[in-house]
Short mmCIF file of C-alpha atoms in Angstrom, two decimals:
data_model
loop_
_atom_site.label_atom_id
_atom_site.label_comp_id
_atom_site.label_asym_id
_atom_site.label_seq_id
_atom_site.Cartn_x
_atom_site.Cartn_y
_atom_site.Cartn_z
CA UNK U 1168 11.61 37.88 -5.31
CA UNK U 1169 8.02 36.81 -4.66
CA UNK U 1170 7.03 33.40 -5.98
CA UNK U 1171 3.98 32.83 -8.11
CA UNK U 1172 0.61 31.94 -6.67
CA UNK U 1173 -2.91 30.74 -7.32
CA UNK U 1174 -6.07 30.49 -5.22
CA UNK U 1175 -8.27 27.45 -5.87
CA UNK U 1176 -11.81 28.42 -4.87
CA UNK U 1177 -15.02 26.41 -5.21
CA UNK U 1178 -18.64 26.99 -6.06
CA UNK U 1179 -19.55 25.01 -2.90
CA UNK U 1180 -18.00 23.04 -0.10
CA UNK U 1181 -16.86 19.64 -1.36
CA UNK U 1182 -16.47 20.90 -4.92
CA UNK U 1183 -13.00 19.34 -5.00
CA UNK U 1184 -10.77 22.21 -3.86
CA UNK U 1185 -8.53 20.02 -1.69
CA UNK U 1186 -7.90 17.40 -4.36
CA UNK U 1187 -7.43 19.95 -7.15
CA UNK U 1188 -4.95 21.88 -5.01
CA UNK U 1189 -3.06 18.66 -4.26
CA UNK U 1190 -3.14 17.67 -7.93
CA UNK U 1191 -1.74 21.02 -9.08
CA UNK U 1192 0.95 20.76 -6.39
CA UNK U 1193 1.98 17.26 -7.51
CA UNK U 1194 1.95 18.28 -11.20
CA UNK U 1195 4.18 21.28 -10.45
CA UNK U 1196 6.69 19.39 -8.32
CA UNK U 1197 7.05 16.80 -11.11
CA UNK U 1198 8.00 19.72 -13.39
CA UNK U 1199 10.82 20.68 -11.03
CA UNK U 1200 8.93 23.59 -9.44
CA UNK U 1201 9.53 24.22 -5.73
CA UNK U 1202 5.94 24.53 -4.51
CA UNK U 1203 4.05 24.78 -1.21
CA UNK U 1204 0.36 24.57 -0.26
CA UNK U 1205 -1.52 27.18 1.77
CA UNK U 1206 -4.93 27.50 3.36
CA UNK U 1207 -5.47 30.64 5.41
CA UNK U 1208 -8.28 29.20 7.52
CA UNK U 1209 -9.40 25.61 7.81
CA UNK U 1210 -12.37 24.26 9.73
CA UNK U 1211 -11.70 20.61 10.42
CA UNK U 1212 -11.56 17.90 13.06
CA UNK U 1213 -8.94 16.09 10.98
CA UNK U 1214 -5.62 17.59 12.00
CA UNK U 1215 -1.93 16.74 12.01
CA UNK U 1216 1.15 17.65 14.05
CA UNK U 1217 4.17 19.10 12.24
CA UNK U 1218 7.73 18.34 13.27
CA UNK U 1219 7.92 21.60 15.21
CA UNK U 1220 4.82 20.61 17.22
CA UNK U 1221 2.22 22.74 15.42
CA UNK U 1222 -1.33 21.56 14.70
CA UNK U 1223 -2.61 22.07 11.15
CA UNK U 1224 -5.36 20.57 8.99
CA UNK U 1225 -4.64 17.12 7.59
CA UNK U 1226 -5.62 18.34 4.13
CA UNK U 1227 -2.67 20.76 4.18
CA UNK U 1228 -0.35 18.04 5.49
CA UNK U 1229 -1.49 15.86 2.58
CA UNK U 1230 -0.92 18.72 0.13
CA UNK U 1231 2.57 19.24 1.56
CA UNK U 1232 3.22 15.58 0.84
CA UNK U 1233 2.02 16.21 -2.71
CA UNK U 1234 4.66 18.97 -2.85
CA UNK U 1235 7.27 16.63 -1.31
CA UNK U 1236 7.98 19.10 1.48
CA UNK U 1237 7.57 19.02 5.26
CA UNK U 1238 4.32 20.63 6.45
CA UNK U 1239 4.63 23.71 8.66
CA UNK U 1240 2.28 26.00 10.54
CA UNK U 1241 2.74 28.65 7.83
CA UNK U 1242 0.71 26.46 5.47
CA UNK U 1243 -2.43 26.65 7.64
CA UNK U 1244 -2.13 29.60 10.03
CA UNK U 1245 -5.74 29.41 11.30
CA UNK U 1246 -7.44 26.11 12.18
CA UNK U 1247 -10.95 26.01 13.64
CA UNK U 1248 -11.91 22.80 15.47
CA UNK U 1249 -15.68 22.63 16.07
CA UNK U 1250 -16.71 21.70 19.60
CA UNK U 1251 -20.44 21.83 18.95
CA UNK U 1252 -23.03 23.72 16.95
CA UNK U 1253 -22.05 27.14 18.28
CA UNK U 1254 -18.33 27.24 19.08
CA UNK U 1255 -14.89 26.19 17.87
CA UNK U 1256 -11.40 26.02 19.27
CA UNK U 1257 -9.20 28.53 17.46
CA UNK U 1258 -5.71 27.23 16.65
CA UNK U 1259 -3.38 30.04 15.57
CA UNK U 1260 0.00 29.20 14.04
CA UNK U 1261 -0.34 25.68 15.35
CA UNK U 1262 -1.29 26.45 18.96
CA UNK U 1263 -4.77 26.72 20.56
CA UNK U 1264 -5.61 30.27 21.66
CA UNK U 1265 -9.16 29.82 22.94
CA UNK U 1266 -12.78 28.96 22.18
CA UNK U 1267 -15.00 31.34 20.21
CA UNK U 1268 -18.60 31.31 19.07
CA UNK U 1269 -19.26 31.73 15.35
CA UNK U 1270 -20.73 35.17 16.06
CA UNK U 1271 -17.69 36.20 18.11
CA UNK U 1272 -15.26 34.96 15.47
CA UNK U 1273 -16.98 36.55 12.47
CA UNK U 1274 -17.82 39.61 14.55
CA UNK U 1275 -14.27 40.90 14.59
CA UNK U 1276 -11.62 38.35 15.55
CA UNK U 1277 -11.42 36.81 12.08
CA UNK U 1278 -10.71 40.09 10.28
CA UNK U 1279 -7.93 40.93 12.74
CA UNK U 1280 -6.17 37.74 11.66
CA UNK U 1281 -5.87 38.85 8.03
CA UNK U 1282 -2.48 40.46 8.63
CA UNK U 1283 -1.12 37.24 10.16
CA UNK U 1284 -2.49 35.21 7.26
CA UNK U 1285 -0.94 37.49 4.63
CA UNK U 1286 2.40 37.52 6.47
CA UNK U 1287 2.48 33.70 6.43
CA UNK U 1288 1.63 33.61 2.74
CA UNK U 1289 4.29 36.23 1.95
CA UNK U 1290 6.90 34.19 3.82
CA UNK U 1291 6.02 31.09 1.81
CA UNK U 1292 6.09 33.02 -1.46
CA UNK U 1293 9.52 34.33 -0.56
CA UNK U 1294 10.77 30.76 -0.11
CA UNK U 1295 9.01 28.81 -2.87
CA UNK U 1296 8.68 29.23 -6.64
CA UNK U 1297 4.90 28.90 -6.32
CA UNK U 1298 2.28 28.67 -3.57
CA UNK U 1299 -1.05 27.00 -4.38
CA UNK U 1300 -3.73 28.26 -2.02
CA UNK U 1301 -7.03 26.58 -1.20
CA UNK U 1302 -10.17 28.55 -0.44
CA UNK U 1303 -13.06 27.47 1.78
CA UNK U 1304 -16.73 27.02 1.00
CA UNK U 1305 -17.58 29.54 -1.73
CA UNK U 1306 -16.12 33.00 -2.41
CA UNK U 1307 -19.69 34.22 -3.07
CA UNK U 1308 -20.82 33.89 0.55
CA UNK U 1309 -21.85 37.54 0.54
CA UNK U 1310 -22.88 37.53 4.21
CA UNK U 1311 -19.27 36.76 5.20
CA UNK U 1312 -17.32 38.79 2.63
CA UNK U 1313 -16.58 41.70 4.97
CA UNK U 1314 -14.56 39.49 7.33
CA UNK U 1315 -13.28 36.98 4.77
CA UNK U 1316 -9.64 35.93 5.17
CA UNK U 1317 -9.64 32.69 3.18
CA UNK U 1318 -11.23 33.39 -0.23
CA UNK U 1319 -11.32 36.79 -1.93
CA UNK U 1320 -9.94 38.49 1.17
CA UNK U 1321 -6.63 36.68 0.83
CA UNK U 1322 -6.76 36.87 -3.00
CA UNK U 1323 -7.16 40.65 -2.86
CA UNK U 1324 -4.56 41.03 -0.12
CA UNK U 1325 -1.94 39.02 -2.02
CA UNK U 1326 -3.11 39.81 -5.60
CA UNK U 1327 -3.67 36.15 -6.40
CA UNK U 1328 -5.48 34.89 -9.51
CA UNK U 1329 -8.48 32.74 -8.65
CA UNK U 1330 -9.56 29.47 -10.29
CA UNK U 1331 -13.14 28.42 -9.41
CA UNK U 1332 -13.79 24.66 -9.21
CA UNK U 1333 -17.29 23.25 -9.72
CA UNK U 1334 -18.55 19.70 -9.13
CA UNK U 1335 -20.55 18.86 -12.26
CA UNK U 1336 -21.66 15.54 -10.75
CA UNK U 1337 -23.98 17.55 -8.48
CA UNK U 1338 -25.59 19.35 -11.40
CA UNK U 1339 -26.06 23.06 -11.99
CA UNK U 1340 -22.39 23.75 -12.60
CA UNK U 1341 -22.89 26.45 -15.27
CA UNK U 1342 -25.30 28.40 -13.07
CA UNK U 1343 -22.91 27.98 -10.14
CA UNK U 1344 -19.95 29.32 -12.12
CA UNK U 1345 -21.88 32.29 -13.48
CA UNK U 1346 -23.56 33.07 -10.17
CA UNK U 1347 -20.29 32.89 -8.24
CA UNK U 1348 -18.72 35.56 -10.45
CA UNK U 1349 -21.84 37.71 -10.63
CA UNK U 1350 -22.11 37.97 -6.83
CA UNK U 1351 -18.58 39.33 -6.42
CA UNK U 1352 -17.60 42.99 -6.38
CA UNK U 1353 -15.89 44.53 -9.39
CA UNK U 1354 -12.52 44.41 -7.57
CA UNK U 1355 -12.96 40.74 -6.68
CA UNK U 1356 -14.09 39.82 -10.19
CA UNK U 1357 -10.87 41.24 -11.62
CA UNK U 1358 -9.00 38.34 -9.97
CA UNK U 1359 -11.34 35.50 -11.00
CA UNK U 1360 -9.47 34.14 -14.01
CA UNK U 1361 -11.67 31.19 -14.94
CA UNK U 1362 -13.13 27.81 -14.08
CA UNK U 1363 -12.27 24.13 -13.66
CA UNK U 1364 -14.93 21.43 -14.03
CA UNK U 1365 -14.56 18.51 -11.62
CA UNK U 1366 -16.05 14.97 -11.63
CA UNK U 1367 -17.28 14.88 -15.23
CA UNK U 1368 -18.68 11.62 -16.57
CA UNK U 1369 -19.03 11.06 -20.30
CA UNK U 1370 -17.95 12.64 -23.58
CA UNK U 1371 -16.31 16.05 -23.10
CA UNK U 1372 -17.36 17.11 -26.60
CA UNK U 1373 -20.97 17.19 -25.36
CA UNK U 1374 -19.94 19.69 -22.68
CA UNK U 1375 -17.98 22.02 -24.94
CA UNK U 1376 -20.95 24.09 -26.26
CA UNK U 1377 -21.83 24.97 -22.67
CA UNK U 1378 -18.22 25.93 -21.91
CA UNK U 1379 -18.20 28.19 -24.99
CA UNK U 1380 -21.41 29.85 -23.85
CA UNK U 1381 -20.00 30.30 -20.35
CA UNK U 1382 -17.00 32.03 -21.87
CA UNK U 1383 -19.28 34.29 -23.87
CA UNK U 1384 -21.28 35.19 -20.77
CA UNK U 1385 -18.35 35.79 -18.42
CA UNK U 1386 -15.31 36.43 -20.62
CA UNK U 1387 -13.49 33.69 -18.70
CA UNK U 1388 -12.11 30.38 -19.95
CA UNK U 1389 -12.48 26.93 -18.45
CA UNK U 1390 -8.99 25.65 -17.67
CA UNK U 1391 -9.87 21.96 -17.67
CA UNK U 1392 -12.48 19.23 -17.29
CA UNK U 1393 -11.42 16.57 -14.80
CA UNK U 1394 -13.08 13.15 -15.15
CA UNK U 1395 -14.76 11.38 -12.27
CA UNK U 1396 -12.36 9.04 -10.47
CA UNK U 1397 -13.32 6.50 -7.80
CA UNK U 1398 -11.46 5.81 -4.59
CA UNK U 1399 -8.86 8.57 -4.48
CA UNK U 1400 -9.12 8.31 -0.68
CA UNK U 1401 -7.02 11.36 0.22
CA UNK U 1402 -7.43 13.36 3.43
CA UNK U 1403 -10.07 16.06 3.23
CA UNK U 1404 -11.47 18.39 5.79
CA UNK U 1405 -15.23 18.47 5.70
CA UNK U 1406 -16.17 15.42 7.71
CA UNK U 1407 -16.99 11.74 7.54
CA UNK U 1408 -19.53 11.97 4.73
CA UNK U 1409 -17.00 13.64 2.46
CA UNK U 1410 -13.80 11.84 3.27
CA UNK U 1411 -13.58 8.38 4.71
CA UNK U 1412 -17.09 7.08 4.07
CA UNK U 1413 -16.61 7.94 0.43
CA UNK U 1414 -13.14 6.45 0.28
CA UNK U 1415 -14.20 3.18 1.87
CA UNK U 1416 -17.41 2.91 -0.15
CA UNK U 1417 -15.80 3.67 -3.50
CA UNK U 1418 -12.47 1.89 -3.17
CA UNK U 1419 -12.04 -1.65 -4.37
CA UNK U 1420 -11.59 -4.13 -1.53
CA UNK U 1421 -8.74 -6.38 -2.65
CA UNK U 1422 -9.25 -10.10 -2.03
CA UNK U 1423 -7.72 -11.45 1.17
CA UNK U 1424 -4.34 -13.17 1.16
CA UNK U 1425 -5.66 -15.78 3.59
CA UNK U 1426 -8.99 -17.59 3.57
CA UNK U 1427 -11.03 -14.99 5.47
CA UNK U 1428 -11.74 -11.28 5.36
CA UNK U 1429 -11.43 -9.21 8.51
CA UNK U 1430 -14.38 -6.98 9.46
CA UNK U 1431 -13.69 -3.69 11.23
CA UNK U 1432 -16.49 -1.59 12.78
CA UNK U 1433 -15.73 2.03 13.68
CA UNK U 1434 -18.06 3.70 16.19
CA UNK U 1435 -19.25 6.94 14.54
CA UNK U 1436 -19.04 9.03 17.72
CA UNK U 1437 -20.07 12.72 17.74
CA UNK U 1438 -17.37 15.25 16.80
CA UNK U 1439 -15.24 12.43 15.45
CA UNK U 1440 -11.66 13.57 14.88
CA UNK U 1441 -8.88 12.02 12.84
CA UNK U 1442 -11.04 9.18 11.58
CA UNK U 1443 -8.36 8.96 8.90
CA UNK U 1444 -6.59 6.70 11.42
CA UNK U 1445 -8.45 3.74 9.92
CA UNK U 1446 -7.52 4.56 6.31
CA UNK U 1447 -4.52 2.26 6.68
CA UNK U 1448 -6.81 -0.61 7.71
CA UNK U 1449 -9.07 0.02 4.70
CA UNK U 1450 -6.00 -0.14 2.46
CA UNK U 1451 -5.22 -3.72 3.57
CA UNK U 1452 -6.35 -6.48 1.17
CA UNK U 1453 -9.24 -8.35 2.73
CA UNK U 1454 -10.01 -5.77 5.45
CA UNK U 1455 -13.54 -4.33 5.27
CA UNK U 1456 -14.09 -1.10 7.23
CA UNK U 1457 -17.51 0.34 7.99
CA UNK U 1458 -18.88 2.99 10.34
CA UNK U 1459 -21.60 1.98 12.79
CA UNK U 1460 -23.99 3.63 15.24
CA UNK U 1461 -26.02 0.66 16.57
CA UNK U 1462 -24.91 -2.09 18.97
CA UNK U 1463 -26.15 -4.91 16.73
CA UNK U 1464 -23.67 -3.76 14.09
CA UNK U 1465 -20.82 -4.82 16.38
CA UNK U 1466 -21.98 -8.44 16.50
CA UNK U 1467 -20.07 -9.71 13.47
CA UNK U 1468 -17.12 -7.32 13.78
CA UNK U 1469 -13.69 -8.85 14.30
CA UNK U 1470 -12.34 -5.51 15.52
CA UNK U 1471 -14.17 -2.49 16.89
CA UNK U 1472 -12.39 0.88 16.79
CA UNK U 1473 -13.47 3.75 19.03
CA UNK U 1474 -11.87 6.73 17.26
CA UNK U 1475 -10.80 10.17 18.43
CA UNK U 1476 -13.32 12.87 19.24
CA UNK U 1477 -13.33 16.57 20.07
CA UNK U 1478 -15.98 15.83 22.73
CA UNK U 1479 -14.87 12.89 24.89
CA UNK U 1480 -17.62 13.16 27.52
CA UNK U 1481 -20.27 13.79 24.86
CA UNK U 1482 -19.05 10.72 22.93
CA UNK U 1483 -19.19 8.63 26.12
CA UNK U 1484 -22.81 9.68 26.73
CA UNK U 1485 -23.68 8.94 23.10
CA UNK U 1486 -22.17 5.44 23.34
CA UNK U 1487 -24.22 4.74 26.47
CA UNK U 1488 -27.46 6.19 25.09
CA UNK U 1489 -27.26 3.97 22.00
CA UNK U 1490 -26.30 0.80 23.83
CA UNK U 1491 -22.85 0.79 22.23
CA UNK U 1492 -21.16 1.38 25.59
CA UNK U 1493 -22.67 -1.79 27.03
CA UNK U 1494 -21.75 -3.72 23.86
CA UNK U 1495 -18.14 -2.54 24.11
CA UNK U 1496 -17.91 -3.61 27.77
CA UNK U 1497 -19.35 -7.00 26.85
CA UNK U 1498 -16.85 -7.40 23.99
CA UNK U 1499 -13.96 -6.60 26.30
CA UNK U 1500 -15.09 -9.17 28.86
CA UNK U 1501 -15.41 -11.80 26.13
CA UNK U 1502 -11.87 -11.11 24.89
CA UNK U 1503 -13.02 -9.78 21.51
CA UNK U 1504 -10.74 -7.09 20.03
CA UNK U 1505 -11.39 -3.39 20.74
CA UNK U 1506 -9.03 -0.51 19.91
CA UNK U 1507 -9.49 2.95 21.42
CA UNK U 1508 -7.58 5.87 19.89
CA UNK U 1509 -7.18 9.22 21.69
CA UNK U 1510 -10.71 10.18 22.85
CA UNK U 1511 -11.74 6.58 22.19
CA UNK U 1512 -8.95 5.45 24.53
CA UNK U 1513 -10.16 7.89 27.18
CA UNK U 1514 -13.78 6.64 27.16
CA UNK U 1515 -12.55 3.07 27.71
CA UNK U 1516 -10.89 4.12 30.98
CA UNK U 1517 -12.26 4.14 34.52
CA UNK U 1518 -12.67 7.86 35.13
CA UNK U 1519 -12.52 11.18 33.29
CA UNK U 1520 -11.96 14.48 35.08
CA UNK U 1521 -12.83 17.27 32.68
CA UNK U 1522 -12.90 20.95 33.60
CA UNK U 1523 -11.61 22.00 30.16
CA UNK U 1524 -13.50 20.47 27.23
CA UNK U 1525 -16.99 19.65 28.55
CA UNK U 1526 -16.51 21.22 32.02
CA UNK U 1527 -18.51 18.29 33.42
CA UNK U 1528 -16.07 17.52 36.22
CA UNK U 1529 -15.66 13.86 37.18
CA UNK U 1530 -17.37 11.29 34.93
CA UNK U 1531 -17.17 7.49 35.03
CA UNK U 1532 -15.76 5.89 31.90
CA UNK U 1533 -16.64 2.46 30.53
CA UNK U 1534 -14.11 0.92 32.90
CA UNK U 1535 -12.52 -1.66 30.59
CA UNK U 1536 -9.00 -0.22 30.85
CA UNK U 1537 -7.24 0.70 34.14
CA UNK U 1538 -6.78 4.33 33.13
CA UNK U 1539 -7.77 7.66 34.68
CA UNK U 1540 -7.81 10.79 32.54
CA UNK U 1541 -7.49 14.41 33.65
CA UNK U 1542 -8.02 17.18 31.10
CA UNK U 1543 -5.25 19.79 31.09
CA UNK U 1544 -5.63 23.29 29.67
CA UNK U 1545 -2.45 22.92 27.64
CA UNK U 1546 -2.81 20.69 24.60
CA UNK U 1547 -0.33 17.88 23.97
CA UNK U 1548 1.06 18.17 20.43
CA UNK U 1549 3.89 15.73 19.75
CA UNK U 1550 5.29 13.30 17.15
CA UNK U 1551 6.29 10.24 19.22
CA UNK U 1552 8.23 7.20 18.01
CA UNK U 1553 8.12 3.89 19.85
CA UNK U 1554 7.77 0.14 19.60
CA UNK U 1555 4.86 -2.27 19.96
CA UNK U 1556 4.45 -5.95 19.09
CA UNK U 1557 8.16 -5.97 18.21
CA UNK U 1558 7.72 -3.31 15.52
CA UNK U 1559 8.66 0.37 15.20
CA UNK U 1560 5.67 2.71 15.44
CA UNK U 1561 5.43 6.38 14.42
CA UNK U 1562 2.49 8.51 15.48
CA UNK U 1563 1.29 11.92 16.52
CA UNK U 1564 -0.63 13.15 19.57
CA UNK U 1565 -3.32 15.86 19.75
CA UNK U 1566 -5.18 15.90 23.08
CA UNK U 1567 -5.95 17.77 26.29
CA UNK U 1568 -6.52 14.58 28.28
CA UNK U 1569 -3.58 13.34 30.38
CA UNK U 1570 -3.83 9.60 31.04
CA UNK U 1571 -2.64 7.90 34.22
CA UNK U 1572 -2.20 4.21 33.39
CA UNK U 1573 -2.61 2.08 36.52
CA UNK U 1574 -2.34 -1.46 35.19
CA UNK U 1575 -2.48 -3.70 32.15
CA UNK U 1576 0.35 -4.34 29.72
CA UNK U 1577 2.16 -1.36 28.16
CA UNK U 1578 0.96 -0.37 24.68
CA UNK U 1579 2.57 2.72 23.17
CA UNK U 1580 1.60 5.49 25.65
CA UNK U 1581 -1.46 3.58 26.84
CA UNK U 1582 -2.15 -0.01 27.82
CA UNK U 1583 -3.63 -3.32 26.83
CA UNK U 1584 -5.86 -5.63 28.85
CA UNK U 1585 -6.60 -8.90 27.06
CA UNK U 1586 -7.76 -7.90 23.60
CA UNK U 1587 -8.68 -4.31 24.53
CA UNK U 1588 -6.09 -1.78 23.45
CA UNK U 1589 -5.84 1.95 24.08
CA UNK U 1590 -3.47 4.72 23.00
CA UNK U 1591 -3.41 8.46 22.38
CA UNK U 1592 -1.29 7.93 19.26
CA UNK U 1593 -2.91 8.83 15.97
CA UNK U 1594 -1.39 7.46 12.79
CA UNK U 1595 0.12 4.35 14.40
CA UNK U 1596 -1.60 2.03 11.91
CA UNK U 1597 0.28 3.70 9.04
CA UNK U 1598 3.42 1.89 10.30
CA UNK U 1599 3.30 -1.17 8.05
CA UNK U 1600 5.08 -3.71 10.26
CA UNK U 1601 3.08 -2.79 13.33
CA UNK U 1602 -0.22 -2.82 11.41
CA UNK U 1603 0.47 -6.33 10.12
CA UNK U 1604 1.44 -7.59 13.59
CA UNK U 1605 -1.67 -6.01 15.13
CA UNK U 1606 -3.97 -7.51 12.49
CA UNK U 1607 -2.44 -10.95 13.06
CA UNK U 1608 -3.32 -10.64 16.77
CA UNK U 1609 -6.84 -9.47 15.95
CA UNK U 1610 -7.37 -12.33 13.49
CA UNK U 1611 -6.16 -14.91 15.99
CA UNK U 1612 -8.42 -13.53 18.74
CA UNK U 1613 -11.38 -13.39 16.36
CA UNK U 1614 -10.79 -16.91 15.07
CA UNK U 1615 -10.37 -15.71 11.49
CA UNK U 1616 -8.04 -17.33 8.98
CA UNK U 1617 -6.94 -13.90 7.84
CA UNK U 1618 -3.37 -13.19 6.76
CA UNK U 1619 -2.10 -9.61 6.29
CA UNK U 1620 -0.55 -8.97 2.89
CA UNK U 1621 3.25 -9.04 3.28
CA UNK U 1622 3.92 -6.10 0.96
CA UNK U 1623 1.24 -3.45 1.59
CA UNK U 1624 2.97 -0.09 1.98
CA UNK U 1625 0.62 2.65 3.13
CA UNK U 1626 3.14 5.35 2.23
CA UNK U 1627 3.50 3.93 -1.29
CA UNK U 1628 -0.28 3.78 -1.70
CA UNK U 1629 -0.55 7.42 -0.63
CA UNK U 1630 2.13 8.36 -3.17
CA UNK U 1631 0.21 6.50 -5.88
CA UNK U 1632 -2.96 8.42 -4.99
CA UNK U 1633 -1.12 11.75 -5.14
CA UNK U 1634 0.37 10.81 -8.50
CA UNK U 1635 -3.12 10.01 -9.77
CA UNK U 1636 -4.15 13.54 -8.80
CA UNK U 1637 -1.13 14.96 -10.60
CA UNK U 1638 -2.05 12.87 -13.65
CA UNK U 1639 -5.58 14.32 -13.64
CA UNK U 1640 -4.19 17.84 -13.87
CA UNK U 1641 -1.49 16.98 -16.40
CA UNK U 1642 -3.84 15.06 -18.70
CA UNK U 1643 -7.08 17.02 -18.41
CA UNK U 1644 -6.18 20.64 -17.62
CA UNK U 1645 -4.60 23.33 -19.78
CA UNK U 1646 -1.31 23.27 -17.90
CA UNK U 1647 0.35 25.95 -20.03
CA UNK U 1648 -2.49 28.35 -19.21
CA UNK U 1649 -2.38 27.32 -15.53
CA UNK U 1650 1.32 28.08 -15.33
CA UNK U 1651 0.76 31.51 -16.91
CA UNK U 1652 -1.83 32.22 -14.20
CA UNK U 1653 0.53 31.12 -11.43
CA UNK U 1654 3.45 33.09 -12.83
CA UNK U 1655 1.75 36.26 -14.10
CA UNK U 1656 -1.61 36.56 -12.32
CA UNK U 1657 -5.12 37.04 -13.68
CA UNK U 1658 -5.41 38.25 -17.29
CA UNK U 1659 -5.99 42.01 -17.54
CA UNK U 1660 -9.31 43.38 -18.74
CA UNK U 1661 -11.62 40.65 -17.45
CA UNK U 1662 -15.20 41.92 -17.83
CA UNK U 1663 -17.45 42.83 -14.92
CA UNK U 1664 -20.56 40.64 -14.65
CA UNK U 1665 -23.54 42.41 -13.05
CA UNK U 1666 -25.04 42.76 -10.53
CA UNK U 1667 -21.85 42.36 -8.48
CA UNK U 1668 -21.80 42.16 -4.70
CA UNK U 1669 -24.58 44.00 -2.87
CA UNK U 1670 -23.47 47.21 -1.19
#
């Protein structure tokens, strides 16, 4: 028996598809439904490693957590990791299969993947009661419809009802809803069941006349109006502006347990990947996290983090061009705390030999850690467990660079020299005991009377955020109508809205 399904599409990127999908997943699992997330194709530099060693988007890993299931490669069969303006690494079923330009991908390769995508979705639907799928961008991108495998292409292939999410905080939501439907073909429109308004501020009764008119114009109902909520802070896919900057800016910084706050500066390197690593720091009471791109912004920082990047050599050049490289070297010599993660660890080393990512050959690093890095063609994808500062640490690794550590004190898979630390492990700061021990060291080195909170649980905070998303759906959406969609598909007889897709 095939389980039920739903595709959550959006009028634009950042309309709220990821959070709505996660919210529906959490609402369903609280009703006793066995549910899984799915996104056919994800473009993201925020990725995660599953237990079987497959790389998928972090948004789908977060949605799997909302479902209370282990993430697998089936949930995100195609992951595109941008390496610049013109090309991306293609990750298929969790493993990299090559680099392609946008023209090459949309010119034929993408459409050939539709069968793989539909097979993965069918396998999930054969295992779960329901599969909640997330689209990408907008389904009305008429220039890409012929090769689409993530919006109406997958909806048509799997006969999924489609719910279109619009961000009313941006304005123009009624025009966006109407225009999205009106630019789809008759066959695609038959699957668009209705709309969901996201990020509404104010009195819903003032919105209702517009929703009634939208129904009259399209023959489709609005399935809910979700209020604006600050600081949800969950993993999204579309980059720093959307995810972490918003989470840090909007979340309330709890007062410190000790006398001082701790200031963390994160170097906003190009092609930044897995910047979600510092979410756990931002969750600590009294820790203030900000992203920086000028050397003077490091002056009052108690800790500087150099995060992961999809372009290690490019990031190294960027750090040098902006004077940040020199500032990092100076900090290291002065014994002021610096943490390099993955690509950030690599740039802190002595030498990088890269014939894979940048193809620049041998490049001198910043030279503050006794490490030499050689880029291998095969990508390391693991879920290591270890110990540091007397505490258990869990992490995950996603990198082509192989580090040869030639000195310093051991630190996870990397090393430590004075107050400069480096590791390939993403996610290590989510280990509560280790994070507290690390922050105590940072505070002591920085001369701050900062004390980590003794009871901050990052996993519990993440669960609270996912429950808040489930509450939004349960309290502000027509859940009976949503379940009918998931179980029975789009209502029959939905009207065609001209002009439809161009021939």
